[in-house]
Short mmCIF file of C-alpha atoms in Angstrom, two decimals:
data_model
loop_
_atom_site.label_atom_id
_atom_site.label_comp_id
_atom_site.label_asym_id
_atom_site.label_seq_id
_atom_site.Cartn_x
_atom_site.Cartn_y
_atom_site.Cartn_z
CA UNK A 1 -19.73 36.76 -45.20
CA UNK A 2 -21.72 33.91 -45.39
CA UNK A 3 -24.30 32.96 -42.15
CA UNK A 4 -23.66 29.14 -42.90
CA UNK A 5 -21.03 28.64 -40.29
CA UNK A 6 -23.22 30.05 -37.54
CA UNK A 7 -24.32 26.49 -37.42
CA UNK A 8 -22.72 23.78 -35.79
CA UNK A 9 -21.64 21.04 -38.39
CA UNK A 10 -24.46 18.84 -39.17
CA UNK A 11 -26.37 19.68 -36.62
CA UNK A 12 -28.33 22.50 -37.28
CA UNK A 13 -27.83 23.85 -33.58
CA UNK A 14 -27.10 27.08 -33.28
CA UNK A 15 -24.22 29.04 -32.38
CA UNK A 16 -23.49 29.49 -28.51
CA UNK A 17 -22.10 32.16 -27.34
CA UNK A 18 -19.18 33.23 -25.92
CA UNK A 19 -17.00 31.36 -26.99
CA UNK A 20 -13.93 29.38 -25.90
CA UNK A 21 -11.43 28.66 -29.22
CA UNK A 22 -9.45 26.45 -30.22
CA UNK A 23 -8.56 27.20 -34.06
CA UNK A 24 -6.83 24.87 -36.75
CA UNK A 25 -8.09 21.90 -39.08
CA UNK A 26 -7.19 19.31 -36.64
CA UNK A 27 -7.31 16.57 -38.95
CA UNK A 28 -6.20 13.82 -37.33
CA UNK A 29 -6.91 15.31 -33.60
CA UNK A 30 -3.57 14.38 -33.10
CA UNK A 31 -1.13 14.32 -29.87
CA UNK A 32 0.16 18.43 -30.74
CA UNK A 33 -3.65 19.14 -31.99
CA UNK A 34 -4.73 17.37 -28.40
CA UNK A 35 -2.29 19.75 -26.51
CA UNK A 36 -3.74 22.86 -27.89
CA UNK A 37 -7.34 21.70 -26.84
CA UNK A 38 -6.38 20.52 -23.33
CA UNK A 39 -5.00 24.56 -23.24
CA UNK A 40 -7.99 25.63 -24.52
CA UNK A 41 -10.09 23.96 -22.10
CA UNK A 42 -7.71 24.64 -19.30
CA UNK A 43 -8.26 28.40 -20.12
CA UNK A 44 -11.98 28.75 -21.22
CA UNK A 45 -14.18 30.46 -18.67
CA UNK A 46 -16.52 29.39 -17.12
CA UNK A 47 -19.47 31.27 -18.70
CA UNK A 48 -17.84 30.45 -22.18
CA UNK A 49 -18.66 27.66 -24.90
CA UNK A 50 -15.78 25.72 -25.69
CA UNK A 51 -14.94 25.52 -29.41
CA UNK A 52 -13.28 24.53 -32.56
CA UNK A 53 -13.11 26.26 -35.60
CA UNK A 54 -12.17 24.24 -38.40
CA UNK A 55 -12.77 24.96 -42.05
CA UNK A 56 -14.78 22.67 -44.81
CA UNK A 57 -13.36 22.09 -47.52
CA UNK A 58 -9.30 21.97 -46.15
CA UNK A 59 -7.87 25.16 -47.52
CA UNK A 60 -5.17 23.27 -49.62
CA UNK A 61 -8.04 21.22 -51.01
CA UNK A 62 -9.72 24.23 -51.98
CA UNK A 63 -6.55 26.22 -53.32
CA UNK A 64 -5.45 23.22 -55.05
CA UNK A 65 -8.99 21.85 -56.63
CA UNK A 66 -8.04 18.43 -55.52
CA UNK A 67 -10.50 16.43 -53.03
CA UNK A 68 -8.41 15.75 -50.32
CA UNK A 69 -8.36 12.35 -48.43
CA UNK A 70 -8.69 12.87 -44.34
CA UNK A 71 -7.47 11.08 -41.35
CA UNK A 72 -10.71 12.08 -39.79
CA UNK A 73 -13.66 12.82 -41.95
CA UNK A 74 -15.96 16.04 -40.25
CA UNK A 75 -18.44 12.94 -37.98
CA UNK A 76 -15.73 11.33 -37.18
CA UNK A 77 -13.51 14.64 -36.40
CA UNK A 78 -16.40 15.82 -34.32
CA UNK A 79 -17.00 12.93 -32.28
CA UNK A 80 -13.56 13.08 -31.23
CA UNK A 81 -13.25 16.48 -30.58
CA UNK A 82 -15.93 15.84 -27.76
CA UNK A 83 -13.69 13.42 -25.75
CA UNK A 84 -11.64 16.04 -24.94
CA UNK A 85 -14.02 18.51 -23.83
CA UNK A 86 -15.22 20.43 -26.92
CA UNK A 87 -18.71 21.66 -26.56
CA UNK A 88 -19.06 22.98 -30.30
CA UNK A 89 -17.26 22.80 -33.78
CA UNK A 90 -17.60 25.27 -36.07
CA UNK A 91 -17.08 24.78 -39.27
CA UNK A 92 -16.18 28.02 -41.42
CA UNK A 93 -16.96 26.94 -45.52
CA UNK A 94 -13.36 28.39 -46.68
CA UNK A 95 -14.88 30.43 -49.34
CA UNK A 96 -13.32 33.06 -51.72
CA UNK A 97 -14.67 35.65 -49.60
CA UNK A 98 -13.45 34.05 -46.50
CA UNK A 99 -9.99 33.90 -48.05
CA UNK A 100 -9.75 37.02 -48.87
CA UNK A 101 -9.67 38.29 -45.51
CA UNK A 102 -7.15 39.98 -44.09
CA UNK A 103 -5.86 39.07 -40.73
CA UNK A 104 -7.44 42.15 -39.09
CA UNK A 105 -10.69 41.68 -40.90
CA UNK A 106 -10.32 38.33 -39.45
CA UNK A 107 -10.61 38.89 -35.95
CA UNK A 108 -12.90 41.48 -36.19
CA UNK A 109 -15.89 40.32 -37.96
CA UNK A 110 -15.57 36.37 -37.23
CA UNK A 111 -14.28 36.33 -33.88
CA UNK A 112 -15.01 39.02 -32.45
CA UNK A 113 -18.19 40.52 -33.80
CA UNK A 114 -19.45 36.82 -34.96
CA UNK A 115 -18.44 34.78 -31.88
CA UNK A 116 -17.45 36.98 -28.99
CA UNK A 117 -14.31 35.05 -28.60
CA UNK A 118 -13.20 35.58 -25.08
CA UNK A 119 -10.04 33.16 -24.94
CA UNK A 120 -7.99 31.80 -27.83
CA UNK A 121 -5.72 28.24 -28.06
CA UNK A 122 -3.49 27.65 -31.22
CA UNK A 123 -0.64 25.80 -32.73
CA UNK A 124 2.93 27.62 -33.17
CA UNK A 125 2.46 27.03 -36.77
CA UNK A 126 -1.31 28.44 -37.25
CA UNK A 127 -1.92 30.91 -40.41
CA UNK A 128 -4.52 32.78 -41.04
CA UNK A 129 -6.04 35.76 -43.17
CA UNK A 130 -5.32 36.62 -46.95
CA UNK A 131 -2.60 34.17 -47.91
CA UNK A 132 -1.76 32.87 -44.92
CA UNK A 133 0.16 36.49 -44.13
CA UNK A 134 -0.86 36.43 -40.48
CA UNK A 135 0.88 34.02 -38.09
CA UNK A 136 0.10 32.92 -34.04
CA UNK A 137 1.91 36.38 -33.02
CA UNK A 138 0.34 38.26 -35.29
CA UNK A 139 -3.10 36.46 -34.37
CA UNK A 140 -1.81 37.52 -30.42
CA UNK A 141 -1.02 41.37 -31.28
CA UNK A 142 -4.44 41.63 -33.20
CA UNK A 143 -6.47 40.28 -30.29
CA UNK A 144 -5.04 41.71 -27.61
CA UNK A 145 -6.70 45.50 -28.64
CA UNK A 146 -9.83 43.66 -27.98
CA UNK A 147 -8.74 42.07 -24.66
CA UNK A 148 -8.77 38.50 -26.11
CA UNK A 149 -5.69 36.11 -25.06
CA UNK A 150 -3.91 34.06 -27.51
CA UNK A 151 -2.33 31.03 -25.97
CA UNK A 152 0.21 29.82 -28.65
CA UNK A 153 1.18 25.81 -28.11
CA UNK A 154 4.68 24.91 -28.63
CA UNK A 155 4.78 21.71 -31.41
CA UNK A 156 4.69 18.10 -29.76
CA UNK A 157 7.50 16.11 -30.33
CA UNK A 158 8.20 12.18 -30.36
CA UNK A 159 11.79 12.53 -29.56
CA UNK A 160 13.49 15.13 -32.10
CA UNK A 161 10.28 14.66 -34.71
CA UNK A 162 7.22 16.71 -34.87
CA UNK A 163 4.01 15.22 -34.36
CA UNK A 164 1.65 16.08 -37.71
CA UNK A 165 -0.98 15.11 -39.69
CA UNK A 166 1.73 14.87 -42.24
CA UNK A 167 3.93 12.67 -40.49
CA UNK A 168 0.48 10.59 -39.21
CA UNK A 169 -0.09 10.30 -43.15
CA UNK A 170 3.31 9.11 -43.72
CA UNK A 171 2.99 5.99 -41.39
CA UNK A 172 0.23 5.20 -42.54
CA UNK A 173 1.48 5.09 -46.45
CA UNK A 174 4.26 2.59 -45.07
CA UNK A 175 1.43 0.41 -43.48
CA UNK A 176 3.29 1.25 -39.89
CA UNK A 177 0.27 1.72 -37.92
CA UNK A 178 2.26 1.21 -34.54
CA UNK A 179 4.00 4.79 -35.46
CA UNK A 180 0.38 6.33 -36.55
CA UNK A 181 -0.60 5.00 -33.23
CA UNK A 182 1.91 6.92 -31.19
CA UNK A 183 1.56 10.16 -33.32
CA UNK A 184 -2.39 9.96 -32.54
CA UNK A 185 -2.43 9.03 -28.88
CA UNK A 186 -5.28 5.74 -30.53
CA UNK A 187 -4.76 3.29 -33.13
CA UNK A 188 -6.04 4.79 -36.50
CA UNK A 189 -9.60 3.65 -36.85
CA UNK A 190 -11.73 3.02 -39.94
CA UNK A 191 -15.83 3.45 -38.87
CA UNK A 192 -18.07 2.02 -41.56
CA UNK A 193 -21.64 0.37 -42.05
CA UNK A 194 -21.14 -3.35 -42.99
CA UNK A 195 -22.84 -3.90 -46.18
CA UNK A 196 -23.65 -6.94 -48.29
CA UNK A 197 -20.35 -8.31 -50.43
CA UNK A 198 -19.39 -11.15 -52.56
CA UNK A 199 -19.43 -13.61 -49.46
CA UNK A 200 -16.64 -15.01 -50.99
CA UNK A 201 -15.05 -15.07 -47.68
CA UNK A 202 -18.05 -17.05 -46.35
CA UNK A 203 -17.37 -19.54 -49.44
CA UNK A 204 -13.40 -19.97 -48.36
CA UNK A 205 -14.60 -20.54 -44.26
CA UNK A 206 -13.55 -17.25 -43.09
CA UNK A 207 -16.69 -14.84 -42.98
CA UNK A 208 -16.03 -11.07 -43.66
CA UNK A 209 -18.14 -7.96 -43.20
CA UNK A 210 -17.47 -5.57 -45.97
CA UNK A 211 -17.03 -1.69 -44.34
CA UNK A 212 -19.05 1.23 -46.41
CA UNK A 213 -16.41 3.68 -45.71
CA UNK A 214 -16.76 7.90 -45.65
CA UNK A 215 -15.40 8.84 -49.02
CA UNK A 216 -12.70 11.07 -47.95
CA UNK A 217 -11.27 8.64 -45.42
CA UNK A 218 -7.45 8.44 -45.78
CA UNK A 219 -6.86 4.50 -45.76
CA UNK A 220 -3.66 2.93 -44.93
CA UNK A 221 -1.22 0.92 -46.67
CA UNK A 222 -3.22 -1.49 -49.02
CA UNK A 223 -2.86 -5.11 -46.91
CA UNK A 224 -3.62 -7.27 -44.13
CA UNK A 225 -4.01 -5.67 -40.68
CA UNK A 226 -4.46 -7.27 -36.97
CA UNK A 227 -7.35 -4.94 -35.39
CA UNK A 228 -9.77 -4.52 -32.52
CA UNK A 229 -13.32 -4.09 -33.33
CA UNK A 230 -16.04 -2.29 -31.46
CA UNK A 231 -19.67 -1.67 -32.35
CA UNK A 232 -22.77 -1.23 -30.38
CA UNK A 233 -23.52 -5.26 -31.94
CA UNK A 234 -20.38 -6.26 -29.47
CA UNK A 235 -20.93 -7.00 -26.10
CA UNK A 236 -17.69 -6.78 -25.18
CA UNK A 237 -14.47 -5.38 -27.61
CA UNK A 238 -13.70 -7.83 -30.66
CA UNK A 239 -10.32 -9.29 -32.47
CA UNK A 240 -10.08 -9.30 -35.83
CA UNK A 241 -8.08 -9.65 -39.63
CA UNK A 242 -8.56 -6.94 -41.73
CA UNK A 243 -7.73 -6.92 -45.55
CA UNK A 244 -7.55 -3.43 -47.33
CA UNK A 245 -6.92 -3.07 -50.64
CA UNK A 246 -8.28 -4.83 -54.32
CA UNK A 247 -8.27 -8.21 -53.62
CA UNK A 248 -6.32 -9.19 -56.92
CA UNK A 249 -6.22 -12.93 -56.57
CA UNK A 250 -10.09 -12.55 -57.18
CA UNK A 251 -9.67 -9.77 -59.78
CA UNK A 252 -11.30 -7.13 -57.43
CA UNK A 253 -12.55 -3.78 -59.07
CA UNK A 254 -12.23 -1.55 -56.78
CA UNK A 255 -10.81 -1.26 -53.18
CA UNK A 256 -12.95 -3.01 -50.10
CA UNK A 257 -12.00 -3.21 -46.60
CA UNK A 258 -13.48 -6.60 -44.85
CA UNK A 259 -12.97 -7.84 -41.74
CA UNK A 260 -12.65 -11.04 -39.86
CA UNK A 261 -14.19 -11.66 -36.40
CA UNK A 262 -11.97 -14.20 -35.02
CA UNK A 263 -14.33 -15.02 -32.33
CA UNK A 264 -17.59 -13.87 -33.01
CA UNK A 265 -20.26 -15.10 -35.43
CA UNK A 266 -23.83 -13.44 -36.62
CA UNK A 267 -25.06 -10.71 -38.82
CA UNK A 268 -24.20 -7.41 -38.89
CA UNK A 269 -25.39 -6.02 -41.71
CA UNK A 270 -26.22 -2.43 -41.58
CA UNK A 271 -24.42 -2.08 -38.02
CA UNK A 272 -21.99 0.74 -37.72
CA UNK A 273 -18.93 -0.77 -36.59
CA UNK A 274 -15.23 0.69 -35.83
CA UNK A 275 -11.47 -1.21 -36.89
CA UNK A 276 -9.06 -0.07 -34.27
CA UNK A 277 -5.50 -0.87 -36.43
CA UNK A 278 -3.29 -2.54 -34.63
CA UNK A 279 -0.75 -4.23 -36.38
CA UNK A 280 0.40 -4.39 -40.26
CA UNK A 281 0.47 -8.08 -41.00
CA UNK A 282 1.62 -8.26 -44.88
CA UNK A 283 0.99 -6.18 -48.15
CA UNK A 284 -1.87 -7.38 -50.56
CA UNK A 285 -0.17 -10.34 -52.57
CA UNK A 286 -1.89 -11.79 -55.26
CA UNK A 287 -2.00 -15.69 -54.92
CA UNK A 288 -1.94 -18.89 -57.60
CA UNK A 289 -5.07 -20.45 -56.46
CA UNK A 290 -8.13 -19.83 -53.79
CA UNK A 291 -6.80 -22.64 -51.46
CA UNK A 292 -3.34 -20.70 -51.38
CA UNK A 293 -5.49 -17.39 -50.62
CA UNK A 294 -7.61 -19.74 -48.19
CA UNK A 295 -4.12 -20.81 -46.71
CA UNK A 296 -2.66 -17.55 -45.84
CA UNK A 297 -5.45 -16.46 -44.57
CA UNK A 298 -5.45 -19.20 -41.76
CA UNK A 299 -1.94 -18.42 -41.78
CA UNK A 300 -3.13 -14.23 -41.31
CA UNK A 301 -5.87 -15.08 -38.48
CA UNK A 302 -3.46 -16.86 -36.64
CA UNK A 303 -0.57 -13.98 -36.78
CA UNK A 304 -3.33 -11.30 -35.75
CA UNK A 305 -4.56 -13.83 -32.47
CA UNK A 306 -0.60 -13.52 -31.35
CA UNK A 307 0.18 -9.90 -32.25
CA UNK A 308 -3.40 -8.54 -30.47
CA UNK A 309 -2.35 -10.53 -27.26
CA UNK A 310 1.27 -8.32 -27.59
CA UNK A 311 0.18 -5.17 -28.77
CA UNK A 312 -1.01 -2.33 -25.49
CA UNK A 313 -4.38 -0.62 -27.55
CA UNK A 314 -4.63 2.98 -27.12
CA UNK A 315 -8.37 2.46 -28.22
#
């Protein structure tokens, strides 16, 4: 088994132990992924290092062989993570070797042997071991010949639906960011470094900073979004007009995510800067002419003014 996971992801620290864990992908680090950390945490003691074990790449991604787009990229995923009291992520490389495992072989050599797991938090729903053949009781009955406890967390619901990274994913496909919102307990952000663009924006009066984005960020809807901004540049939270997608009234080539500070002027190139999405204004439309583009987005600016004094910001 490779050593590579003994390292904290992209870090190079290594591996404190005991350990505290909290295993699953948590992509998203959702409302029902939130729950089994807050257990987690609530159980850990107090000589223990609270963790996450997550796995790079996503097993489907790696069964599959298709790259698969996340709601929150590994950084971002991490960063997170530590808000709610995680001390360490681990990040298992889901291997051949590590699938292969059975669920026994599991437990022994990576948490037990590997990181002297002392208490355990997952989902109802968690697999694990050669083909997913060992579920949260199974993961319970294995541990418990080593004196480990398995705390098993019953799924969130919004009402009679299950909060997932798959139903997260679906709002976000309709553009319905006040649903993703709910789901995540935040409104879906996009972090980027603002690089230089066209500055057509700049041309039409409505200055834009263009968003680097991590490549396997999950974007929404392709269209026009009311957001908050924040960034180390800000003194204070910003209000802004985002537009997503491949600007076709200006023939774009490929997709771009620029955003408008409705209040704020001056340069932030190469600042790292975060869209907190807070409203779904319209879909990307191509327009006649640049003064009809020019017009709608006066139009846009002023919609995203009245829906960010409306909307209550989980961010």
């Amino acid at each position: 088994m490779s050593k590579y996971f003994l390292y904290q992801f992209n870090s190079g620290l290594p591996l404190q132990t005991p350990t505290a864990i909290a295993l699953g992908n948590f992509d998203g680090v959702h409302r029902g992924h939130q729950q089994v950390i807050r257990t987690l945490v609530a159980a850990a003691p107090p000589d223990c290092y609270r963790s996450v074990i997550t796995f790079s790449p996503h097993p489907q991604a790696f069964f599959t062989g298709e790259a698969r787009l996340l709601l929150t990229p590994e950084a971002e995923k991490r960063a997170l993570l530590s808000q709610y009291g995680i001390e360490q992520v681990i990040v298992l490389p889901f291997t051949h070797a590590l699938a292969q495992l059975s669920p026994l072989e599991f437990v022994e050599q990576i948490l037990v042997q590997q990181l002297q797991a002392k208490v355990l938090s997952v989902g109802f729903n968690f697999g694990f071991g050669r083909g997913r053949s060992g579920t949260a009781e199974d993961l319970r009955t294995l541990c418990a010949a080593f004196g480990i406890p398995v705390h098993i967390v019953p799924p969130y619901c919004r009402g009679s639906d299950r909060v997932s990274s798959s139903a997260v994913r679906a709002a976000l496909a309709e553009g319905d960011v006040a649903l993703a919102r709910e789901l995540l307990g935040r409104a879906y952000s996009l972090t980027g470094t603002v690089i230089q663009g066209e500055q057509l924006g700049r041309q039409l009066g409505f200055p834009t900073a263009n968003l680097a984005l991590p490549p396997d960020k999950l974007l929404p809807r392709y269209g026009v979004y009311a957001c908050r901004v924040t960034g180390a540049a800000f003194a204070n939270e910003q209000l802004g007009v985002v537009n997503i997608g491949m600007r076709p009234t200006v023939t774009g080539r490929q997709v771009t995510t620029e955003v408008h500070l409705l209040n704020w002027q001056g340069n932030l190139y190469n600042q790292e800067i975060t869209l907190h999405l807070e409203a779904f204004i319209r879909p990307e439309v191509r327009f006649p002419s640049l003064a009809a583009l020019q017009a709608q987005i006066a139009a846009d600016c002023q919609v995203a003014a009245n829906l960010l004094e409306r909307v209550v910001s989980y961010a």
